[in-house]
Amino acid sequence: AEAGLSAACGTACCEQILTSTVGYWDLTTASTRGPMAVNPFYDGQRVSCSAEQCTYSRPRNAVSCSETAASAIAPAAIRDAAGGLGAAVMRGPKCKTDVQADWDHPVANESLSVLNFLENSGGHEAMLFDGVLNQGLFIADDVADLVHPDPP
């Protein structure tokens, strides 16, 4: 919290911001490791997490394209540091052909992962979203899974 301190936002201000934040994903290598909470994904998609990292998997798409293997991505998630919404998961493309063929490997550590899209300047780290190979991170398939009825 001290890194965010400024004349305009002292310790109490920063602590209030941190405790009222619902979701916070620090897009860094350190946030890809360790235990994480994830939301359910549907249609054969699976996210399994160990004490080290999370792995995303889904069956091979043989209906709408000619993938050669099921999807397996590891590490596949960024931890929600706020703990409110769950980890942000990289699912890869819906069809791993043509420009997406680098995703089409049967073994998780041979496919692309969140680590391939983290950039480091030597002082700062960030994630690259190019709209082609990395189309985004997902916290749920359906936002309704995240919305709760009126609080008690």
Coordinates of C-alpha atoms in Angstrom, one line a residue:
A1 CA 0.0 0.0 0.0
E2 CA 2.9 2.4 0.7
A3 CA 3.9 2.5 -3.0
G4 CA 0.6 4.3 -3.7
L5 CA 1.0 6.9 -1.0
S6 CA 1.0 10.5 -2.1
A7 CA 0.2 13.9 -0.6
A8 CA -3.3 13.6 -1.8
C9 CA -3.8 10.0 -0.5
G10 CA -2.1 9.1 2.7
T11 CA -2.2 5.7 4.6
A12 CA -5.8 5.9 5.7
C13 CA -7.0 6.9 2.2
C14 CA -5.0 4.0 0.5
E15 CA -6.3 1.5 3.1
Q16 CA -9.8 2.6 2.4
I17 CA -9.3 2.1 -1.3
L18 CA -7.8 -1.3 -0.8
T19 CA -10.6 -2.5 1.4
S20 CA -13.4 -1.2 -0.9
T21 CA -11.9 -2.6 -4.1
V22 CA -13.9 -5.5 -5.5
G23 CA -11.4 -6.8 -8.0
Y24 CA -7.8 -6.1 -8.6
W25 CA -5.5 -8.0 -11.0
D26 CA -1.8 -7.1 -10.8
L27 CA -0.7 -8.2 -14.3
T28 CA 2.7 -9.5 -13.2
T29 CA 4.6 -12.8 -13.2
A30 CA 4.3 -13.0 -9.4
S31 CA 0.5 -12.9 -9.7
T32 CA 0.5 -16.1 -11.9
R33 CA 1.7 -18.2 -9.0
G34 CA 0.2 -19.5 -5.8
P35 CA -3.3 -20.6 -4.8
M36 CA -6.3 -18.8 -6.5
A37 CA -10.1 -18.8 -6.4
V38 CA -11.7 -19.1 -9.8
N39 CA -15.3 -19.0 -11.0
P40 CA -16.9 -21.8 -13.0
F41 CA -16.6 -21.9 -16.8
Y42 CA -19.1 -23.9 -18.9
D43 CA -19.3 -26.0 -22.1
G44 CA -16.4 -28.4 -21.2
Q45 CA -14.1 -25.6 -20.1
R46 CA -12.2 -26.4 -16.9
V47 CA -9.9 -24.4 -14.6
S48 CA -8.0 -26.4 -12.1
C49 CA -5.7 -24.7 -9.5
S50 CA -2.9 -26.2 -7.4
A51 CA -0.8 -24.5 -4.8
E52 CA 1.5 -23.3 -7.6
Q53 CA -0.7 -22.2 -10.5
C54 CA -4.0 -22.6 -12.4
T55 CA -4.4 -24.6 -15.6
Y56 CA -7.1 -24.0 -18.2
S57 CA -8.4 -26.8 -20.4
R58 CA -11.2 -27.4 -22.9
P59 CA -11.9 -30.2 -25.4
R60 CA -10.7 -30.0 -29.0
N61 CA -12.9 -28.0 -31.3
A62 CA -13.6 -30.3 -34.2
V63 CA -17.0 -28.9 -35.1
S64 CA -16.2 -25.4 -36.3
C65 CA -12.5 -25.8 -37.0
S66 CA -9.7 -28.3 -37.4
E67 CA -7.8 -28.2 -34.1
T68 CA -5.4 -31.0 -33.6
A69 CA -5.4 -31.0 -29.8
A70 CA -7.6 -30.1 -26.8
S71 CA -6.6 -26.8 -25.2
A72 CA -4.2 -26.8 -22.2
I73 CA -2.8 -23.5 -20.9
A74 CA -0.6 -23.2 -17.8
P75 CA -0.1 -20.9 -16.1
A76 CA -3.5 -19.6 -17.2
A77 CA -4.6 -17.2 -14.5
I78 CA -3.8 -13.9 -12.7
R79 CA -4.8 -13.8 -9.0
D80 CA -7.5 -11.3 -7.9
A81 CA -5.5 -9.5 -5.2
A82 CA -8.7 -8.0 -3.8
G83 CA -10.3 -11.5 -3.5
G84 CA -13.7 -10.3 -4.5
L85 CA -14.2 -11.5 -8.1
G86 CA -11.8 -14.4 -8.7
A87 CA -8.8 -15.0 -10.9
A88 CA -8.7 -13.6 -14.4
V89 CA -8.2 -16.6 -16.8
M90 CA -6.6 -16.8 -20.2
R91 CA -8.7 -19.2 -22.4
G92 CA -6.9 -18.8 -25.7
P93 CA -8.8 -18.7 -29.0
K94 CA -12.1 -20.5 -29.7
C95 CA -10.4 -22.0 -32.8
K96 CA -6.7 -22.7 -32.8
T97 CA -5.9 -22.6 -36.6
D98 CA -4.2 -20.1 -39.0
V99 CA -2.7 -17.3 -37.0
Q100 CA -3.8 -19.0 -33.7
A101 CA -2.0 -22.2 -34.5
D102 CA 0.7 -21.5 -31.8
W103 CA -2.0 -22.3 -29.2
D104 CA -2.6 -25.8 -30.6
H105 CA -0.4 -28.0 -28.4
P106 CA -1.7 -31.0 -26.3
V107 CA 0.6 -30.3 -23.3
A108 CA 0.1 -27.2 -21.2
N109 CA 3.7 -26.2 -20.8
E110 CA 4.2 -26.4 -24.6
S111 CA 1.3 -24.0 -25.4
L112 CA 1.2 -20.3 -25.0
S113 CA 0.4 -19.1 -21.5
V114 CA -0.1 -15.8 -19.6
L115 CA 3.7 -15.7 -19.2
N116 CA 4.1 -15.3 -23.0
F117 CA 2.2 -12.0 -22.9
L118 CA 3.9 -10.4 -19.9
E119 CA 6.3 -7.6 -20.9
N120 CA 9.1 -6.4 -18.6
S121 CA 11.0 -3.1 -19.0
G122 CA 13.4 -4.0 -16.2
G123 CA 11.4 -1.9 -13.8
H124 CA 7.7 -2.4 -14.7
E125 CA 5.7 -5.4 -15.9
A126 CA 2.5 -5.3 -17.9
M127 CA 0.5 -7.6 -20.1
L128 CA 0.1 -7.3 -23.9
F129 CA -3.4 -7.6 -25.3
D130 CA -3.0 -7.6 -29.1
G131 CA -6.6 -8.8 -30.1
V132 CA -5.1 -11.6 -32.2
L133 CA -3.1 -14.0 -30.0
N134 CA -4.2 -12.6 -26.7
Q135 CA -7.9 -11.6 -26.8
G136 CA -8.3 -11.0 -23.1
L137 CA -8.7 -12.5 -19.6
F138 CA -12.0 -13.8 -18.3
I139 CA -13.3 -13.9 -14.7
A140 CA -16.5 -15.7 -15.6
D141 CA -18.5 -17.0 -18.6
D142 CA -21.6 -15.3 -17.3
V143 CA -21.7 -12.0 -15.3
A144 CA -24.8 -13.3 -13.5
D145 CA -22.5 -15.7 -11.7
L146 CA -20.8 -12.7 -10.1
V147 CA -23.9 -10.7 -9.3
H148 CA -25.5 -11.3 -5.9
P149 CA -29.1 -10.4 -5.1
D150 CA -29.6 -7.5 -2.7
P151 CA -27.1 -7.7 0.1
P152 CA -28.4 -8.9 3.5

